PDB file of C-alpha atoms in Angstrom:
ATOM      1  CA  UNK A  12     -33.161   7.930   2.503  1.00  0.00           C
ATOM      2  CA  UNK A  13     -29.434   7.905   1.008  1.00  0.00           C
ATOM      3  CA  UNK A  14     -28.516  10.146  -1.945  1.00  0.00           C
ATOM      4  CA  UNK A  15     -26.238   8.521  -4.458  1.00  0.00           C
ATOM      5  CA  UNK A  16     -24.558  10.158  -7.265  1.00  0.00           C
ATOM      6  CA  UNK A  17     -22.684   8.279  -9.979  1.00  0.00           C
ATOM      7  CA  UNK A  18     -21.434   8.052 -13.606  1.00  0.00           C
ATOM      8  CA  UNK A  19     -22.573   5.725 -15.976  1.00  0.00           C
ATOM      9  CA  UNK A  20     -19.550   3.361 -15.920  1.00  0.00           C
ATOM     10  CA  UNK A  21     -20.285   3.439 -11.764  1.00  0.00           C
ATOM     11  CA  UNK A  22     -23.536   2.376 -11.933  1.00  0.00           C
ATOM     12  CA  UNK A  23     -24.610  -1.745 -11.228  1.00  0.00           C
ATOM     13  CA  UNK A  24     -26.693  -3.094 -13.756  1.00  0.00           C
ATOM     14  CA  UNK A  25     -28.966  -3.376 -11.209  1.00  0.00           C
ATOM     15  CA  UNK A  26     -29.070  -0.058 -10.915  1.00  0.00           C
ATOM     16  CA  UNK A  27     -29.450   1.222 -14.816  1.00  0.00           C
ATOM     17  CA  UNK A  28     -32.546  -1.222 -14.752  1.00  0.00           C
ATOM     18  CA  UNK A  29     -34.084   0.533 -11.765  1.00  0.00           C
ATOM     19  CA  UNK A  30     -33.360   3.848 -13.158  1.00  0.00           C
ATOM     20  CA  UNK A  31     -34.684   2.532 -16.387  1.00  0.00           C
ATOM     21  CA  UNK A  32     -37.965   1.260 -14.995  1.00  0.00           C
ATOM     22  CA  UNK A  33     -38.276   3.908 -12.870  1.00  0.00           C
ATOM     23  CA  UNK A  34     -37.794   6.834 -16.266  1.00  0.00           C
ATOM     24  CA  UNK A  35     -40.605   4.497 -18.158  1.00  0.00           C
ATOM     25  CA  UNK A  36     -43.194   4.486 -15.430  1.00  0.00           C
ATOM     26  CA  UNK A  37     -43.174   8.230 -15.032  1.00  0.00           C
ATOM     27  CA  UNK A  38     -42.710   9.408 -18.236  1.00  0.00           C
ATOM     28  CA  UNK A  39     -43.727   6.879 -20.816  1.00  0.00           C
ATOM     29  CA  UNK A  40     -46.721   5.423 -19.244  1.00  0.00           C
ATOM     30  CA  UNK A  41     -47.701   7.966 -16.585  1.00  0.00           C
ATOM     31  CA  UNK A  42     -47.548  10.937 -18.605  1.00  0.00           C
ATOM     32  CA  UNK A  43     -48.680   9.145 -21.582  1.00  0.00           C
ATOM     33  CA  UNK A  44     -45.837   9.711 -23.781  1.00  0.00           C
ATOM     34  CA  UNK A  45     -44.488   7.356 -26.012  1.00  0.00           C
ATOM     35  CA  UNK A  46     -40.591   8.485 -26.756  1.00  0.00           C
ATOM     36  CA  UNK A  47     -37.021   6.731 -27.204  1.00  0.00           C
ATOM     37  CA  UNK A  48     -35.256   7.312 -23.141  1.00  0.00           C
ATOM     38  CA  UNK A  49     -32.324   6.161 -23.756  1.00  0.00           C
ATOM     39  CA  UNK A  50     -30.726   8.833 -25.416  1.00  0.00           C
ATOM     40  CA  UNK A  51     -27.204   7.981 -25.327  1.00  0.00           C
ATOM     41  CA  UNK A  52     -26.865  11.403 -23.014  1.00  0.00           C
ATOM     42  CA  UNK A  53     -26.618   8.882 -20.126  1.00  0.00           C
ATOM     43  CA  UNK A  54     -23.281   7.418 -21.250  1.00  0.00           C
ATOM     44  CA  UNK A  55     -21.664  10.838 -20.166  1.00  0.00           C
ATOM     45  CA  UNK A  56     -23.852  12.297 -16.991  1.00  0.00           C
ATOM     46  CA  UNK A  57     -24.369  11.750 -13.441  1.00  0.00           C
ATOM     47  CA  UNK A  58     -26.774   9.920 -12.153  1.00  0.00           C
ATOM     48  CA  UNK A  59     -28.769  11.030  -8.933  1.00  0.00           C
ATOM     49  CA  UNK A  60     -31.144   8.929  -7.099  1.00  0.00           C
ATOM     50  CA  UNK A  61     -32.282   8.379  -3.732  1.00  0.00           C
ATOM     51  CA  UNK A  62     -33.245   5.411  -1.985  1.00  0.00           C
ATOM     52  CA  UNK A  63     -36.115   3.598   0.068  1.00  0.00           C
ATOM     53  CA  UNK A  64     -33.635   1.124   1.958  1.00  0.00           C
ATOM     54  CA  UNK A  65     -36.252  -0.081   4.209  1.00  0.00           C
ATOM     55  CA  UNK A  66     -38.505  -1.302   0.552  1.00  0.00           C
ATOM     56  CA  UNK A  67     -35.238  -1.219  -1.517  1.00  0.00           C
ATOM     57  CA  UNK A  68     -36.379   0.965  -4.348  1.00  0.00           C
ATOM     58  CA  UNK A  69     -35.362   4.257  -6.272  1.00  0.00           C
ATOM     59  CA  UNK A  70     -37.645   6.720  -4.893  1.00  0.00           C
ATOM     60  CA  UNK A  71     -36.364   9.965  -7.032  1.00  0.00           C
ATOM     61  CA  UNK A  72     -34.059  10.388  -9.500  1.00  0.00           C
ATOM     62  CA  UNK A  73     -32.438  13.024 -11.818  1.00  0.00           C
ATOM     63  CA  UNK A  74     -29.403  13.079 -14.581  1.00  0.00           C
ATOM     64  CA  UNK A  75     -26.687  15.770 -14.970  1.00  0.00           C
ATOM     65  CA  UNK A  76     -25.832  16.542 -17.889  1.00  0.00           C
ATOM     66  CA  UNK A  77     -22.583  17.948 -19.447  1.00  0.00           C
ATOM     67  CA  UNK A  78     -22.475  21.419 -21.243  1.00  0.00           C
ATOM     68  CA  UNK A  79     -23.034  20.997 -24.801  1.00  0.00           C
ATOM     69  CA  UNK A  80     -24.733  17.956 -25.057  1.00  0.00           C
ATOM     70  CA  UNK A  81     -28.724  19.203 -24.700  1.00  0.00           C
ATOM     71  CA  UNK A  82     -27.768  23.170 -24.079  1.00  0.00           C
ATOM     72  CA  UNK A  83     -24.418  25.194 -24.419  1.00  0.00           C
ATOM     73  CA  UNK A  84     -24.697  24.931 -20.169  1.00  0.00           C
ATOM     74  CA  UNK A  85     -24.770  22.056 -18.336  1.00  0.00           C
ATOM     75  CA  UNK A  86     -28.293  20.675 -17.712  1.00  0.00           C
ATOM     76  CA  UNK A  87     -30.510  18.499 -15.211  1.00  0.00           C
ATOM     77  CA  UNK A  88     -32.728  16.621 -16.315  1.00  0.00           C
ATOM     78  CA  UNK A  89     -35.446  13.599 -16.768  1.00  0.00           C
ATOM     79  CA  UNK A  90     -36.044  14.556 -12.855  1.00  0.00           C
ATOM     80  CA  UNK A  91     -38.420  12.629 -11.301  1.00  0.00           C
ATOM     81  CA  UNK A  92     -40.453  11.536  -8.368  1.00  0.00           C
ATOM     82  CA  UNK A  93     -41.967   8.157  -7.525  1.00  0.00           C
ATOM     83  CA  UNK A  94     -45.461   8.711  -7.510  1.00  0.00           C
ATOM     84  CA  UNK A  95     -45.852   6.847  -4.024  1.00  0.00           C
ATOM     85  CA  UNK A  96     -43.602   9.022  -2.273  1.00  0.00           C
ATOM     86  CA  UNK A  97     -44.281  12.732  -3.770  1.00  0.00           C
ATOM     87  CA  UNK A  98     -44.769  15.974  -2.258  1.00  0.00           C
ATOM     88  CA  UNK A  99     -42.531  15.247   0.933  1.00  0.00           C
ATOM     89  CA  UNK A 100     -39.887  17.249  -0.357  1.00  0.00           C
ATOM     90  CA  UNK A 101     -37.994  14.724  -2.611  1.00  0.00           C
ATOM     91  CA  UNK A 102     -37.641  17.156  -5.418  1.00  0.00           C
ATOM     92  CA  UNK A 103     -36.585  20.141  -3.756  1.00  0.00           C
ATOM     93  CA  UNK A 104     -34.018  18.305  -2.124  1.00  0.00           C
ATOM     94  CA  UNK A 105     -33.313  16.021  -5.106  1.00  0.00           C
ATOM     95  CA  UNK A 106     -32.902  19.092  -7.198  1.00  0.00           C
ATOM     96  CA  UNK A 107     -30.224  21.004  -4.779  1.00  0.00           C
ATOM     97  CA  UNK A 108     -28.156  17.755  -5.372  1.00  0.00           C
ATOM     98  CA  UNK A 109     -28.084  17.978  -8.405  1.00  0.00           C
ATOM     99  CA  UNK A 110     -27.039  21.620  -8.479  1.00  0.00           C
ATOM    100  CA  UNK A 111     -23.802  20.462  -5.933  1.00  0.00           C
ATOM    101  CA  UNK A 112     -22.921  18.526  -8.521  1.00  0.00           C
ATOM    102  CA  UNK A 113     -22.314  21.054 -11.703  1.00  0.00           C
ATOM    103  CA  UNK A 114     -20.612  23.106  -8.941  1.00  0.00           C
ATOM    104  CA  UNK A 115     -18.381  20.659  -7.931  1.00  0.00           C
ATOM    105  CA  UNK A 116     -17.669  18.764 -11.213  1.00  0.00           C
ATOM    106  CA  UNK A 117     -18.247  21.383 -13.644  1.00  0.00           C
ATOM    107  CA  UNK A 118     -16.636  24.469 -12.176  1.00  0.00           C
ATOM    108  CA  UNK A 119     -19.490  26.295 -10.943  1.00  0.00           C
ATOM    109  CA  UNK A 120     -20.923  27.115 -14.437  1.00  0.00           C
ATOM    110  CA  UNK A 121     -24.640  28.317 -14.945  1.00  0.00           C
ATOM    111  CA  UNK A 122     -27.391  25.726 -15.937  1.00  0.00           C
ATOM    112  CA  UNK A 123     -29.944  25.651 -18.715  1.00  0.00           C
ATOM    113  CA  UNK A 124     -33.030  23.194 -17.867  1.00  0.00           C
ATOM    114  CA  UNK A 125     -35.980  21.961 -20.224  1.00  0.00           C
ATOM    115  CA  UNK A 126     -38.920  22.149 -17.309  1.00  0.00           C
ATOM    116  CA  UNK A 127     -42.390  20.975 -18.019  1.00  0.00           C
ATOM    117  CA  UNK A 128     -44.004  24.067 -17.879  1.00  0.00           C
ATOM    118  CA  UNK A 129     -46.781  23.010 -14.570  1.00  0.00           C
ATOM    119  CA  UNK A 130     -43.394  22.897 -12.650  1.00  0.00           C
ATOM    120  CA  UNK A 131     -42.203  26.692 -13.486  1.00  0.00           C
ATOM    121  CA  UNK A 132     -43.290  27.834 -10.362  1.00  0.00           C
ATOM    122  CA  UNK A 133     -41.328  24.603  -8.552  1.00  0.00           C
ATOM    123  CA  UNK A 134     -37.837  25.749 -10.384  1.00  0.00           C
ATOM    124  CA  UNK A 135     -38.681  29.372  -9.681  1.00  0.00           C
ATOM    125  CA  UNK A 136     -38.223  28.116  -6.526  1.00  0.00           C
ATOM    126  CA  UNK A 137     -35.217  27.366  -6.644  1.00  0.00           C
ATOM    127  CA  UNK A 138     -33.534  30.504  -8.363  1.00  0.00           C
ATOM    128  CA  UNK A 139     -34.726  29.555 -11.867  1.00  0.00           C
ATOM    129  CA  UNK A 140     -35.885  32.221 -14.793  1.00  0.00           C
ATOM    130  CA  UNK A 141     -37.616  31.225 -17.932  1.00  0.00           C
ATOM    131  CA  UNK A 142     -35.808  32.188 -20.658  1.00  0.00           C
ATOM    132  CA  UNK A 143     -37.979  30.563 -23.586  1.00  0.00           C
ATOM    133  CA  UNK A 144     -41.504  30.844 -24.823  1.00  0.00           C
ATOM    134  CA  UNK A 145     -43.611  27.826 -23.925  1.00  0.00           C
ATOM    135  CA  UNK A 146     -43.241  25.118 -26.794  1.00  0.00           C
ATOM    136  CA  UNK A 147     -44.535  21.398 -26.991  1.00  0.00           C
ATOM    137  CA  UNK A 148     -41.906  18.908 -26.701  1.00  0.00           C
ATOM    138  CA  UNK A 149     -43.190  14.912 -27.221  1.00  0.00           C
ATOM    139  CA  UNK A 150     -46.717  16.393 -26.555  1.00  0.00           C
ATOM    140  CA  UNK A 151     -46.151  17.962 -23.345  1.00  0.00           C
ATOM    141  CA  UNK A 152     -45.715  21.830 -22.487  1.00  0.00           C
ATOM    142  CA  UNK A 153     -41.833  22.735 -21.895  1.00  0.00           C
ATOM    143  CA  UNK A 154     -40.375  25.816 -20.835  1.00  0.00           C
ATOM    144  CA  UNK A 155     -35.752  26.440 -21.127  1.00  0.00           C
ATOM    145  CA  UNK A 156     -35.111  27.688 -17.756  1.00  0.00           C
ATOM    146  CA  UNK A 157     -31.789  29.009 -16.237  1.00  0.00           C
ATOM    147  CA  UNK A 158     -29.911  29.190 -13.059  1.00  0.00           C
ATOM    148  CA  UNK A 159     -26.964  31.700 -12.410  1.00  0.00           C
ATOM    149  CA  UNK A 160     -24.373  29.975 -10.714  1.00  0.00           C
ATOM    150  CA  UNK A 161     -21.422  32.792 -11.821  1.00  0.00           C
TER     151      UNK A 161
END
């Protein structure tokens, strides 16, 4: 498994299909939750993904998200898992990618996340605190959770 992190403009089409695919099948008809993806956020993150060479497929995947364009922080989000390959430690490590890149590209600065609230315990994990009350975004339970970087 090879981490890969890229802007938009560095992506293949190949790739934006896969990562589009990939978005739909967890979130739109997994979780049951009809909603426009493409936000037009994705035209200025990074994109993180991982890899199955051997079967040639995204296997997890995550966005980073500039400060002020979902919080006043930058952000990580639409962080996923293919079902097939969960709880091997995908996210964790996915996750701690994606935190080496606001360090490196956005000078260390704190980040604000929008977790579905079953996974508070996951980003607790990793150094997360809620810092909202539990609200309903597209049906689904969120929490805003932060991570102090400085």
């Amino acid at each position: 498994m090879k981490f890969y992190i890229k802007k938009f403009e560095e992506l293949t089409a190949l790739e934006v299909y896969e990562i589009g695919k990939i978005r739909q099948e967890v979130f739109v008809v997994e979780q049951n939750c009809p909603y426009l993806d493409f936000d037009n956020k994705d035209l200025k993150c990074y994109h993180v993904f991982a890899r199955d060479e051997e079967k040639d497929k995204i296997i997890c995947y995550s966005r980073v998200i500039p400060k002020n364009l979902s919080y006043d922080t930058p952000s990580i989000g639409r962080v996923l898992v293919d079902k097939d390959y969960r709880h091997n430690g995908y996210a964790r490590e996915l996750l701690l990618q994606s935190i080496e890149v606001i360090k490196n590209s956005f000078s260390n600065e704190n980040i604000t996340i929008g977790a579905q609230y079953y996974l508070r315990d996951f980003y607790h994990s990793l150094g997360f605190e809620e810092i909202s009350e539990r609200y309903d975004e597209d049906g689904i339970p969120h929490v805003d959770m932060f991570l102090k970087l400085v």
